[in-house]
Backbone as JSON, one array per atom type, in Angstrom:
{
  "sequence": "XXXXXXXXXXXXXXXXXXXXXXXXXXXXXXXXXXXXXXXXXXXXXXXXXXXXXXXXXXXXXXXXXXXXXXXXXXXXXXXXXXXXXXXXXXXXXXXXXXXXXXXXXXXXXXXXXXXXXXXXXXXXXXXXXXXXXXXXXXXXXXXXXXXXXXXXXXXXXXXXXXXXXXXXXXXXXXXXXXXXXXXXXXXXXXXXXXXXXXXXXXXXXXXXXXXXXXXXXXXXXXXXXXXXXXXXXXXXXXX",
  "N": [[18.0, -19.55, -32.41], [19.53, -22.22, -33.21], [21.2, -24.62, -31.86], [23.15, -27.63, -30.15], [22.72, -28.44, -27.01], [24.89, -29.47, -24.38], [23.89, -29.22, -21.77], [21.36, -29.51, -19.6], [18.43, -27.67, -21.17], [16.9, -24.82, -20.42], [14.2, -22.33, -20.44], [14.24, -19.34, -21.74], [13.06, -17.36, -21.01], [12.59, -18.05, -17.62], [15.01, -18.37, -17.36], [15.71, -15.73, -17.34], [13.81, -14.28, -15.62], [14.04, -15.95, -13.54], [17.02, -14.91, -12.74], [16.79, -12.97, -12.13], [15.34, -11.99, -10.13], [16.36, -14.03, -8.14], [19.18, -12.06, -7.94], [18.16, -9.55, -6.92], [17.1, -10.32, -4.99], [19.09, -11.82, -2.88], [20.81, -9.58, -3.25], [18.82, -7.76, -1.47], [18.94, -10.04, 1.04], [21.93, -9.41, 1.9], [22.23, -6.48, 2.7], [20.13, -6.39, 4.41], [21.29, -7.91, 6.13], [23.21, -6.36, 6.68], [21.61, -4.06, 7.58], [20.62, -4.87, 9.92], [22.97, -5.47, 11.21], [23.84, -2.75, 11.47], [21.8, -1.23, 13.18], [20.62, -2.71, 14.93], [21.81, -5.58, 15.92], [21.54, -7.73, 18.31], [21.86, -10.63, 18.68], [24.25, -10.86, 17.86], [26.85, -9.89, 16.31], [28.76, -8.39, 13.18], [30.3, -6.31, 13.57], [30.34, -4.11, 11.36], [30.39, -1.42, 9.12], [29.6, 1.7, 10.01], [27.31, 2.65, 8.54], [24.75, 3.97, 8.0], [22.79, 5.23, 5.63], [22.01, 2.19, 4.86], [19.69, 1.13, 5.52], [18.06, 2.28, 3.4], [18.97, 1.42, 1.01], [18.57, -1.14, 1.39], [15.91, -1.21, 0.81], [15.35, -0.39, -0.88], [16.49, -2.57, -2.75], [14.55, -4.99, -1.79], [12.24, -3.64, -3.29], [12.37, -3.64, -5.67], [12.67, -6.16, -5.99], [10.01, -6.7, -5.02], [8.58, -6.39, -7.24], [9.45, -7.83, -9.07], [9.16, -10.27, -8.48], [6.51, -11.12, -8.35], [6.27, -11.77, -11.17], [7.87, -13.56, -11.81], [6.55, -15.3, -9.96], [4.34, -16.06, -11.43], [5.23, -17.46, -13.67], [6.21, -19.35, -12.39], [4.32, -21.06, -10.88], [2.71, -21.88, -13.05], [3.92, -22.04, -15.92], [6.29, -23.58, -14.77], [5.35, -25.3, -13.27], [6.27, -27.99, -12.75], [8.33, -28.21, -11.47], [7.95, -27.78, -8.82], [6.1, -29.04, -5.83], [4.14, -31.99, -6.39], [1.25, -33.63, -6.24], [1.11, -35.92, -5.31], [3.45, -35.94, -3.58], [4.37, -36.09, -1.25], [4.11, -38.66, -0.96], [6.29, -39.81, -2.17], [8.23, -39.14, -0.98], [9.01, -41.25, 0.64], [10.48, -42.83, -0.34], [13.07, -43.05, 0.13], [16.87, -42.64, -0.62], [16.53, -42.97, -2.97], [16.73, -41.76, -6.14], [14.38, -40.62, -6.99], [13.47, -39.56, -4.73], [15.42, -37.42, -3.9], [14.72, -35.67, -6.31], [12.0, -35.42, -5.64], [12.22, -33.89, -3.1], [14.01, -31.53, -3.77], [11.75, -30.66, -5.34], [10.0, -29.92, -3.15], [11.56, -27.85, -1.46], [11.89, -25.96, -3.94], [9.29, -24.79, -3.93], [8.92, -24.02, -0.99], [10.87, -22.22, -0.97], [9.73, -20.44, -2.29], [7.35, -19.43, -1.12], [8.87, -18.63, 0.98], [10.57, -15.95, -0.03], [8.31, -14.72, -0.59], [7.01, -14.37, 2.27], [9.31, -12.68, 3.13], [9.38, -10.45, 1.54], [6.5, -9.24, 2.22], [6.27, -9.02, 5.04], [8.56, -7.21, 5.23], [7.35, -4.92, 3.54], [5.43, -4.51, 5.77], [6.41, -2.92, 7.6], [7.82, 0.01, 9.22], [9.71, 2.52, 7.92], [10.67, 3.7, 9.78], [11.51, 2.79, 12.02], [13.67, 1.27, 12.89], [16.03, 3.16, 13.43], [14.52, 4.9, 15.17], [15.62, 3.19, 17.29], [13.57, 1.41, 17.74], [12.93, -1.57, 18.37], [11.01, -3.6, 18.64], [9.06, -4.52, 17.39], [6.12, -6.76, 16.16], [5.97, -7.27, 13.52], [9.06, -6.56, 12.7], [9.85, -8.46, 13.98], [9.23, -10.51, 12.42], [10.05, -9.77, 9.97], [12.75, -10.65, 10.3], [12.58, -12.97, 10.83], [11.75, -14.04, 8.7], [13.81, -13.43, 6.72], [15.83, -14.96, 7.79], [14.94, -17.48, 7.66], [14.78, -17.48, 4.33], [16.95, -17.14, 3.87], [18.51, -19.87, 4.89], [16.53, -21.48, 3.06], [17.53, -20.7, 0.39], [20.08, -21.59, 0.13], [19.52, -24.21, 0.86], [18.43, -24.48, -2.08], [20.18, -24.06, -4.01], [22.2, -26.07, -3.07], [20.48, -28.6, -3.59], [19.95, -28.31, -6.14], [22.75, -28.78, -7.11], [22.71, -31.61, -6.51], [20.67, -33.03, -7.42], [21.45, -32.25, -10.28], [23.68, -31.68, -11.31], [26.81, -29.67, -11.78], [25.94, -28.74, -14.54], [23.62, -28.18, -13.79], [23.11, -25.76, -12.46], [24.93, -24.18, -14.32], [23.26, -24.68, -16.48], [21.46, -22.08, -15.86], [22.51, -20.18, -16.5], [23.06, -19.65, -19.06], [23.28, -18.56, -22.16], [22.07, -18.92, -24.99], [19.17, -19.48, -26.71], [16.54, -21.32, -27.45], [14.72, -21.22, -30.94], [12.24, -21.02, -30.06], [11.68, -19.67, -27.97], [12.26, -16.85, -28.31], [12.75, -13.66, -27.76], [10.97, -12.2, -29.7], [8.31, -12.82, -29.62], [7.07, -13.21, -27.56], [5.32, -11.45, -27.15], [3.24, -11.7, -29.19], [2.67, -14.38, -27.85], [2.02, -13.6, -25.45], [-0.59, -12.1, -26.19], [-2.18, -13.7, -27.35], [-2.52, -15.77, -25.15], [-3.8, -13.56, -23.43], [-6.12, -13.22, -25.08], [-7.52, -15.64, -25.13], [-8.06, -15.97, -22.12], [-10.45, -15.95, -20.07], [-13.59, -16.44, -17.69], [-14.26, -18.48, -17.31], [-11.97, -20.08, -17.44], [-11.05, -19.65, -15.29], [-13.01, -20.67, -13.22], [-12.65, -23.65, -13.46], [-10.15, -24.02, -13.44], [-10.28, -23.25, -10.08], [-11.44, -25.47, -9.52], [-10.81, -27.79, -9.16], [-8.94, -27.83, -6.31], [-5.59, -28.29, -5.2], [-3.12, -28.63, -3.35], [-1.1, -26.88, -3.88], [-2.41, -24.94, -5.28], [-3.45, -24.02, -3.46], [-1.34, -22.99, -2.24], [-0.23, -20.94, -4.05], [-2.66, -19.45, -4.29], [-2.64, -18.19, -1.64], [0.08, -17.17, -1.95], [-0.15, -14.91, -3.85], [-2.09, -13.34, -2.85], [-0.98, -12.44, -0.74], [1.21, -11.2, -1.89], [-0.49, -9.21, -3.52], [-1.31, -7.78, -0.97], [1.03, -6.66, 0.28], [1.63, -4.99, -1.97], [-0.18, -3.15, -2.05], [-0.17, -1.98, 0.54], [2.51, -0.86, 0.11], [1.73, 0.96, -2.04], [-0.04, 2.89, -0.34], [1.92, 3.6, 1.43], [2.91, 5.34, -0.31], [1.23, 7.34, -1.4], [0.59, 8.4, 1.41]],
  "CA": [[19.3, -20.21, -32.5], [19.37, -23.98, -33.17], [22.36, -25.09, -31.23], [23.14, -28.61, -29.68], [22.95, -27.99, -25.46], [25.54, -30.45, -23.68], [23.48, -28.83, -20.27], [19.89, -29.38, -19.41], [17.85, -26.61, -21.46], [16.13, -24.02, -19.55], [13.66, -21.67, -21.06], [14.85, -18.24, -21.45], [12.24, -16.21, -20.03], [12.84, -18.66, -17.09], [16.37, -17.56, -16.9], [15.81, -14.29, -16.62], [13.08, -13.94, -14.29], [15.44, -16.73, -11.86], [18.46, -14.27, -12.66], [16.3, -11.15, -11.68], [14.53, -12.64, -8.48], [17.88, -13.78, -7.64], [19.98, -10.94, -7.69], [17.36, -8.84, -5.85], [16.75, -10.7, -3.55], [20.44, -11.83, -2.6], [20.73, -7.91, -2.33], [17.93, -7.93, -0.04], [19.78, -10.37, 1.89], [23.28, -8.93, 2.24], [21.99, -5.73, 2.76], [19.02, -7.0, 5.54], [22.05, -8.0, 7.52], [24.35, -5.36, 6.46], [20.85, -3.25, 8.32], [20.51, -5.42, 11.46], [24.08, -5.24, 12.21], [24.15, -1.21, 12.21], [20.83, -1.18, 14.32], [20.52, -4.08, 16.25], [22.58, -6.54, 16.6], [21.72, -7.72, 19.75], [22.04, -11.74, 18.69], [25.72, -10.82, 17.4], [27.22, -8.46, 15.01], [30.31, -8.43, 12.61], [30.59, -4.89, 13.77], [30.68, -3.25, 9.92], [30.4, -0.34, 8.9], [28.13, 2.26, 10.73], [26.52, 3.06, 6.95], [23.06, 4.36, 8.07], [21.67, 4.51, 4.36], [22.24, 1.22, 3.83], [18.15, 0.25, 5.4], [17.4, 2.61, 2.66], [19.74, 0.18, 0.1], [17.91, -2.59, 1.28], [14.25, -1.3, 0.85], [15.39, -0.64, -2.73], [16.13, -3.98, -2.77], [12.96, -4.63, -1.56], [11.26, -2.91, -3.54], [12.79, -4.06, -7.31], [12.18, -7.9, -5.7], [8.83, -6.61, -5.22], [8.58, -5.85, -8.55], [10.11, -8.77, -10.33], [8.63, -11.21, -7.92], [5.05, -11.91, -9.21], [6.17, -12.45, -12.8], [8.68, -15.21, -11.91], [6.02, -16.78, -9.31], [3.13, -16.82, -12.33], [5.22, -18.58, -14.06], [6.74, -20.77, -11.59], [3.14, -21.74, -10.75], [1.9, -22.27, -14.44], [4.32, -23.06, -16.89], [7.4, -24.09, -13.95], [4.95, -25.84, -11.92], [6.34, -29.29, -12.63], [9.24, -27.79, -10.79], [7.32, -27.39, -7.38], [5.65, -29.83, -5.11], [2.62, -32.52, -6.7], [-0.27, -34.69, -6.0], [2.1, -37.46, -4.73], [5.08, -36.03, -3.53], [4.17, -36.8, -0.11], [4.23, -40.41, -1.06], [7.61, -40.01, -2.62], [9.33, -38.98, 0.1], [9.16, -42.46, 1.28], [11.58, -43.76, -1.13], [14.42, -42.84, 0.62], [17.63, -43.0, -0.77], [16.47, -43.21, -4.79], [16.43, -40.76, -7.61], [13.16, -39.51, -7.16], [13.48, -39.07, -3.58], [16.0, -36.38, -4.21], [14.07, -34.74, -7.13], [11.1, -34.81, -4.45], [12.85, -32.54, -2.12], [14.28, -30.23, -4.55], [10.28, -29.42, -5.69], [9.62, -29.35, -1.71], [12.71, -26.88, -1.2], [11.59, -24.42, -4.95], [8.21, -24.78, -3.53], [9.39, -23.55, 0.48], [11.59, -20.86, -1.5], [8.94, -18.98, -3.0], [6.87, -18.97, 0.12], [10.26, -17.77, 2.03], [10.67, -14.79, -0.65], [6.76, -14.32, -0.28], [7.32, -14.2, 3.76], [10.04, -11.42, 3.53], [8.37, -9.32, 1.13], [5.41, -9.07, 2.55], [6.77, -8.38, 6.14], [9.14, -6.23, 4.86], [6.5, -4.04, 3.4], [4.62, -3.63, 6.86], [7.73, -2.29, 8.06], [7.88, 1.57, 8.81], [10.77, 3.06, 8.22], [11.1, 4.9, 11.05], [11.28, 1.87, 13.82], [15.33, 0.98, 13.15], [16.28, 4.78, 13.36], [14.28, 5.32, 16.61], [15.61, 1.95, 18.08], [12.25, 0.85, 18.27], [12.94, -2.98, 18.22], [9.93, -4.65, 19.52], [7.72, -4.72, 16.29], [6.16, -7.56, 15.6], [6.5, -6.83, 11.87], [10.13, -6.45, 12.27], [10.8, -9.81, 14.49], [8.43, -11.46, 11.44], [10.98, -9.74, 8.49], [13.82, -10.99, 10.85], [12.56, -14.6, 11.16], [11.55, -14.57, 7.32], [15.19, -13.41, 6.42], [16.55, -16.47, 8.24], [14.42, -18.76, 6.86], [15.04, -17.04, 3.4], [19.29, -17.76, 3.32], [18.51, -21.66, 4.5], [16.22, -22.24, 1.68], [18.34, -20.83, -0.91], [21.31, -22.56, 0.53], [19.07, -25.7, 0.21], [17.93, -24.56, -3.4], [21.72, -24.12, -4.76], [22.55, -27.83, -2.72], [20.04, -29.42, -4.13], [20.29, -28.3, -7.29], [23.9, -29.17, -7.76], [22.57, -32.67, -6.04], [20.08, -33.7, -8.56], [21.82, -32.06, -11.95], [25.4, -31.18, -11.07], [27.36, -28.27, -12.29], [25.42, -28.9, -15.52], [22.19, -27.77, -14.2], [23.51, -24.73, -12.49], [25.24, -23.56, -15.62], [22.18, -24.19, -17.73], [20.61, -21.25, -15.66], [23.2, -18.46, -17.06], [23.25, -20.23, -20.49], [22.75, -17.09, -23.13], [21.47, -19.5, -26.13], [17.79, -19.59, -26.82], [15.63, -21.68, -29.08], [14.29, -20.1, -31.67], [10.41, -21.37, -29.84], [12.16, -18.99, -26.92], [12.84, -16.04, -29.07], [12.19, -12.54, -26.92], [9.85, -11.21, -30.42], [7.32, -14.04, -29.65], [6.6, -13.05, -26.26], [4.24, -9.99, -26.89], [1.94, -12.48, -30.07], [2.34, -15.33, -27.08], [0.59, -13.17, -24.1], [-1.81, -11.46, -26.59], [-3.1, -14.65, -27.47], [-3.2, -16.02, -23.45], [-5.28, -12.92, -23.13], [-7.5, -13.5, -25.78], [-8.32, -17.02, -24.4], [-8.72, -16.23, -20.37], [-11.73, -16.04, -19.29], [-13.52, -16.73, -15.68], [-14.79, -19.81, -17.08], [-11.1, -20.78, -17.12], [-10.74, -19.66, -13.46], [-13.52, -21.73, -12.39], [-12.35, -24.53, -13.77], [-9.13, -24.11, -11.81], [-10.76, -23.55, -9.03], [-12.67, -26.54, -9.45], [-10.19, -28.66, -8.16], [-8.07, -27.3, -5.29], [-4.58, -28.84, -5.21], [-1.8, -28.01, -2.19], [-0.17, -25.81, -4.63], [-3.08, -24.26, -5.7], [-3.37, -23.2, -2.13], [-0.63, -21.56, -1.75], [-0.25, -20.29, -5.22], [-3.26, -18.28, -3.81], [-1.75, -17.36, -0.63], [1.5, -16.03, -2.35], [-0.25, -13.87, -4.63], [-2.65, -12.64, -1.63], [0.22, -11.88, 0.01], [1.49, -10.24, -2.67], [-1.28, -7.63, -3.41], [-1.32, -7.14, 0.23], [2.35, -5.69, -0.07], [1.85, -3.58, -3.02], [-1.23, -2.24, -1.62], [0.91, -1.22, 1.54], [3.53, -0.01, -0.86], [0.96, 2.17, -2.89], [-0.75, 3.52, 0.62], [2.84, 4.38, 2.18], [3.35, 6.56, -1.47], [0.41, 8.06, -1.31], [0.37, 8.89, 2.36]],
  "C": [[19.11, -21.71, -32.4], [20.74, -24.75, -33.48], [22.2, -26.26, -30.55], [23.51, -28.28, -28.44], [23.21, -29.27, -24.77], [24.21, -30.17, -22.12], [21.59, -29.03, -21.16], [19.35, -27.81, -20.49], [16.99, -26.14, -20.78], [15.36, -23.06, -20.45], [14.07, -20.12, -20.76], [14.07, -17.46, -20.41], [12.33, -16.63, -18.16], [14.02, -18.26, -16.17], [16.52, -16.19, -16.91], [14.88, -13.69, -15.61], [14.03, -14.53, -13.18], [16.02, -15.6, -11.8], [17.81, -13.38, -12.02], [16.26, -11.49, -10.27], [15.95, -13.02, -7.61], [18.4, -13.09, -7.09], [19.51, -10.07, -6.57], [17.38, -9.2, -4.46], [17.71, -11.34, -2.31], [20.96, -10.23, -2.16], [20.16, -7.41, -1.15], [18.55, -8.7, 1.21], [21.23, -10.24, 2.65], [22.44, -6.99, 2.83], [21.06, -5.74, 4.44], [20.16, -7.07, 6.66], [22.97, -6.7, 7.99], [23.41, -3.63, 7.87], [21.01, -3.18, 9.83], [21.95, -5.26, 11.82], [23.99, -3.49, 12.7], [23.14, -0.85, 13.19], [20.03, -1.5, 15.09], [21.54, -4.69, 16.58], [22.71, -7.24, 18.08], [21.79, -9.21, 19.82], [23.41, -11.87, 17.92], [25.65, -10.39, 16.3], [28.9, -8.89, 14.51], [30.83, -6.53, 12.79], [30.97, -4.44, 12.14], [30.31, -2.09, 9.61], [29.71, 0.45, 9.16], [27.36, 3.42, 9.29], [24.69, 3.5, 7.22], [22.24, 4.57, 7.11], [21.7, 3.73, 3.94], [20.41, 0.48, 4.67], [17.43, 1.22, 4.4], [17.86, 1.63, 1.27], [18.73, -0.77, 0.02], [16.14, -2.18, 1.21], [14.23, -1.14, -0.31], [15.4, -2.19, -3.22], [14.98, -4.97, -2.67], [11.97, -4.71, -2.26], [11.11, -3.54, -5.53], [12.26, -5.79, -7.04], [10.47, -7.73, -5.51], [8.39, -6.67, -6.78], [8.15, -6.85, -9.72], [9.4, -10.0, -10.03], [7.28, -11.8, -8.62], [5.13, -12.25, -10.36], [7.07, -13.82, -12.51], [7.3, -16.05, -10.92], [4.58, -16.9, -10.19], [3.84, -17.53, -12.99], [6.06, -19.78, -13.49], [5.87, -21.91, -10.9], [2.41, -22.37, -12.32], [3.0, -23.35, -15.39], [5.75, -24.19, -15.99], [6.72, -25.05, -12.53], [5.84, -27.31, -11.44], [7.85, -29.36, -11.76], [8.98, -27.47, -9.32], [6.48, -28.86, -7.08], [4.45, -30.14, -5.79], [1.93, -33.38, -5.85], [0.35, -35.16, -5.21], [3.47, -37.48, -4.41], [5.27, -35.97, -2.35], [4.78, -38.06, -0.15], [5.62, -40.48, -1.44], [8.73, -39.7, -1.84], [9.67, -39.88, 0.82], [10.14, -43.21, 1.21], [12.63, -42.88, -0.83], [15.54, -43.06, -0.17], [17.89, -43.29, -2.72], [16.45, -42.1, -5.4], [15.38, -39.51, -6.99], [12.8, -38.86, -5.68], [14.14, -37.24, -3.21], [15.3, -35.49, -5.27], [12.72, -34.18, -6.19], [11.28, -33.09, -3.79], [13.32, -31.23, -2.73], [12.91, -29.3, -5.23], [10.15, -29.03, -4.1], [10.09, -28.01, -1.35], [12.34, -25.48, -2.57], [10.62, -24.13, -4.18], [8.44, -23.56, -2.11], [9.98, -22.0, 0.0], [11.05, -19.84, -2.04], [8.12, -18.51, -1.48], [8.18, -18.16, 0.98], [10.05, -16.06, 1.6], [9.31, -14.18, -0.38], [6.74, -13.81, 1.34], [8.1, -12.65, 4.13], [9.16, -10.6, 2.82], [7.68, -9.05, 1.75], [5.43, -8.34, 3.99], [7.47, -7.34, 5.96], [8.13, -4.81, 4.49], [5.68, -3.36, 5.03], [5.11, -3.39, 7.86], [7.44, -0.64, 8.11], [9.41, 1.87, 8.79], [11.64, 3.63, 9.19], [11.8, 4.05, 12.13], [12.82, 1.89, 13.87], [16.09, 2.29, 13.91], [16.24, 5.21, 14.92], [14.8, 4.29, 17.51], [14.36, 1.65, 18.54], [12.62, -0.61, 17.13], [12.67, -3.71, 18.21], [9.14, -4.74, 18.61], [7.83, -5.95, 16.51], [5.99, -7.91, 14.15], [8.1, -7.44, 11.74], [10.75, -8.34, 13.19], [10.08, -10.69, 13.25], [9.95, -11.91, 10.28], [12.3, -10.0, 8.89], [14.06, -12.87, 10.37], [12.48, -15.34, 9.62], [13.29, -14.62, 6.05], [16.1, -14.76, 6.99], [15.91, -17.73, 7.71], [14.86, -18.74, 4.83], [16.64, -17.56, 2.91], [18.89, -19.35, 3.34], [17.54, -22.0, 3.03], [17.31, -21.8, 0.17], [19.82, -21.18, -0.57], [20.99, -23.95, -0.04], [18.62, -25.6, -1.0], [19.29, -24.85, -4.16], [21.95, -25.41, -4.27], [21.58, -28.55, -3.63], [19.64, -29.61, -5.46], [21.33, -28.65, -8.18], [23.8, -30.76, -7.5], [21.88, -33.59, -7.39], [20.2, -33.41, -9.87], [23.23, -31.64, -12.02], [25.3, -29.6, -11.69], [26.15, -27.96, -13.77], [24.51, -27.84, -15.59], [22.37, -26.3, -14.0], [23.99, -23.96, -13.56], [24.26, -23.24, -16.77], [21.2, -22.73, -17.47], [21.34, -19.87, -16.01], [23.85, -18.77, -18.2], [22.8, -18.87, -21.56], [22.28, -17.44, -24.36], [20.23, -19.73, -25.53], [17.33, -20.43, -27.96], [14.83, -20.94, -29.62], [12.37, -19.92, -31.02], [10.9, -19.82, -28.51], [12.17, -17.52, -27.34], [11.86, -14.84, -28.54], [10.65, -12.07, -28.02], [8.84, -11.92, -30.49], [6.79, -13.65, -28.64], [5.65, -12.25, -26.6], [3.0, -11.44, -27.9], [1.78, -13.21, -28.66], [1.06, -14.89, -25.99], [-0.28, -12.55, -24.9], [-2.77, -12.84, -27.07], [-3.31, -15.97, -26.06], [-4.07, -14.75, -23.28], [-6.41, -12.97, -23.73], [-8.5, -14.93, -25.21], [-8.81, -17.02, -23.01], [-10.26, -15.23, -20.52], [-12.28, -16.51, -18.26], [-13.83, -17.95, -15.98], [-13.29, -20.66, -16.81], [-10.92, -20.74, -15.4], [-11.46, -20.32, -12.58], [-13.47, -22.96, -12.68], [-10.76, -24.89, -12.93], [-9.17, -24.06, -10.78], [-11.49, -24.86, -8.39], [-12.12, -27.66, -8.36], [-8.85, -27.97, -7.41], [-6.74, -28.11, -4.85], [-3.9, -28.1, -3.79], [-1.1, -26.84, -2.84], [-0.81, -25.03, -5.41], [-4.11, -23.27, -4.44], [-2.24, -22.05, -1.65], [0.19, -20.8, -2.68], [-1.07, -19.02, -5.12], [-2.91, -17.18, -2.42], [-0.5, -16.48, -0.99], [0.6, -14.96, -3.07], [-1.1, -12.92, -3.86], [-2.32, -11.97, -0.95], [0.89, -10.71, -0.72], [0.86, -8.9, -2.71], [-1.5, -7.08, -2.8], [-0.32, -6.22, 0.56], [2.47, -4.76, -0.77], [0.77, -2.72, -2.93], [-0.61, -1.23, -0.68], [1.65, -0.33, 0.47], [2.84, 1.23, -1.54], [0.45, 3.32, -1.8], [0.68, 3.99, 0.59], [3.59, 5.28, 1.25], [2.83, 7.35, -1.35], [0.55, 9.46, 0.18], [2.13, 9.88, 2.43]]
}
């Protein structure tokens, strides 16, 4: 489609991994509480509904954010990096009060937000089912996927603020925009990754390795994290 876009352009595939990761994981969060109120609550409760399959709700939740998660954070590390924390964005946090100060913080804050989502998952997974049920309250698992859930709402509080901060309504809107360029176009995707697989090779990986960036630290930590979760996940099928 080769349409004129009043709004920032976003890349589709882009907008639908966000939209997915999103949704999920906003489920995960209404749901997470919707858990802790029916079988804890012991730092205050909206007293709601005594729904006892709803910590099975939220492990679905869970479980689809598991899912969806590693494809939005390869490419929120590769092709969306310039959207996350660089070289010099230390230094830019200096400039208080300018432009780029604010664009700073908003990579600091995507950056913080994947680690957050990375945090719950991962805890979440080395969760048993069983502990809520029995009132067994004392994990330290479960005070982890407690502490990662609270950290989880403030960053995407601060992702939506500071997104409407440094692009207004604009930018927000460009992320549930349903026009694509034709370079965007879903029947491209399969030639695109068959010819990224034809080209990787380890010599590329030691060449990325070569030089070790902050965000090539914990680009490896999320995905570490990751396979650590879906390993869990595969064991607690199995078993």
């Amino acid at each position: 489609m080769s349409a004129k876009f009043s709004q920032p352009y976003q890349p589709l595939l882009l907008r639908i991994l966000h939209g997915l990761t999103g949704l999920f994981t906003i489920g995960a969060i209404i749901t997470a509480f919707w858990t802790y109120d029916v079988f804890d609550g012991r730092w205050g409760t909206l007293s709601l509904p005594k729904f006892t399959e709803i910590e099975g709700i939220h492990g679905t939740f869970g479980v689809w954010t598991l899912i969806i998660f590693p494809l939005f954070a390869v490419y929120a590390f590769h092709r969306g990096q310039k959207r996350l924390i660089q070289p010099d964005s230390f230094k830019k946090l200096t400039a208080k009060a300018k432009p780029i100060w604010w664009y700073t913080l908003h990579r600091f804050v995507n950056t913080l937000s994947l680690l957050a989502v990375t945090s719950a998952i991962c805890s979440g997974r080395m969760m048993d089912e069983k502990w809520l049920p029995q009132g067994e309250l004392n994990h330290s698992w479960y005070y982890a996927h407690l502490i990662s859930w609270l950290i989880l709402v403030i960053c995407i509080a601060l992702h939506v603020l500071m997104s409407i901060k440094v692009g207004s309504v604009p930018l927000i809107l460009s992320m549930v925009n349903f026009k694509f360029r034709s370079k965007d176009n879903p029947t491209l995707w399969r030639e695109n990754f068959n010819n990224w697989r034809s080209n990787f090779d380890m010599v590329m990986v030691k060449q990325w390795l070569s030089s070790l960036s902050l965000l090539k630290v914990i680009e490896i930590f999320v995905f570490i994290a990751i396979i650590s979760a879906l390993i869990v996940s595969l064991i607690k099928e199995v078993g």
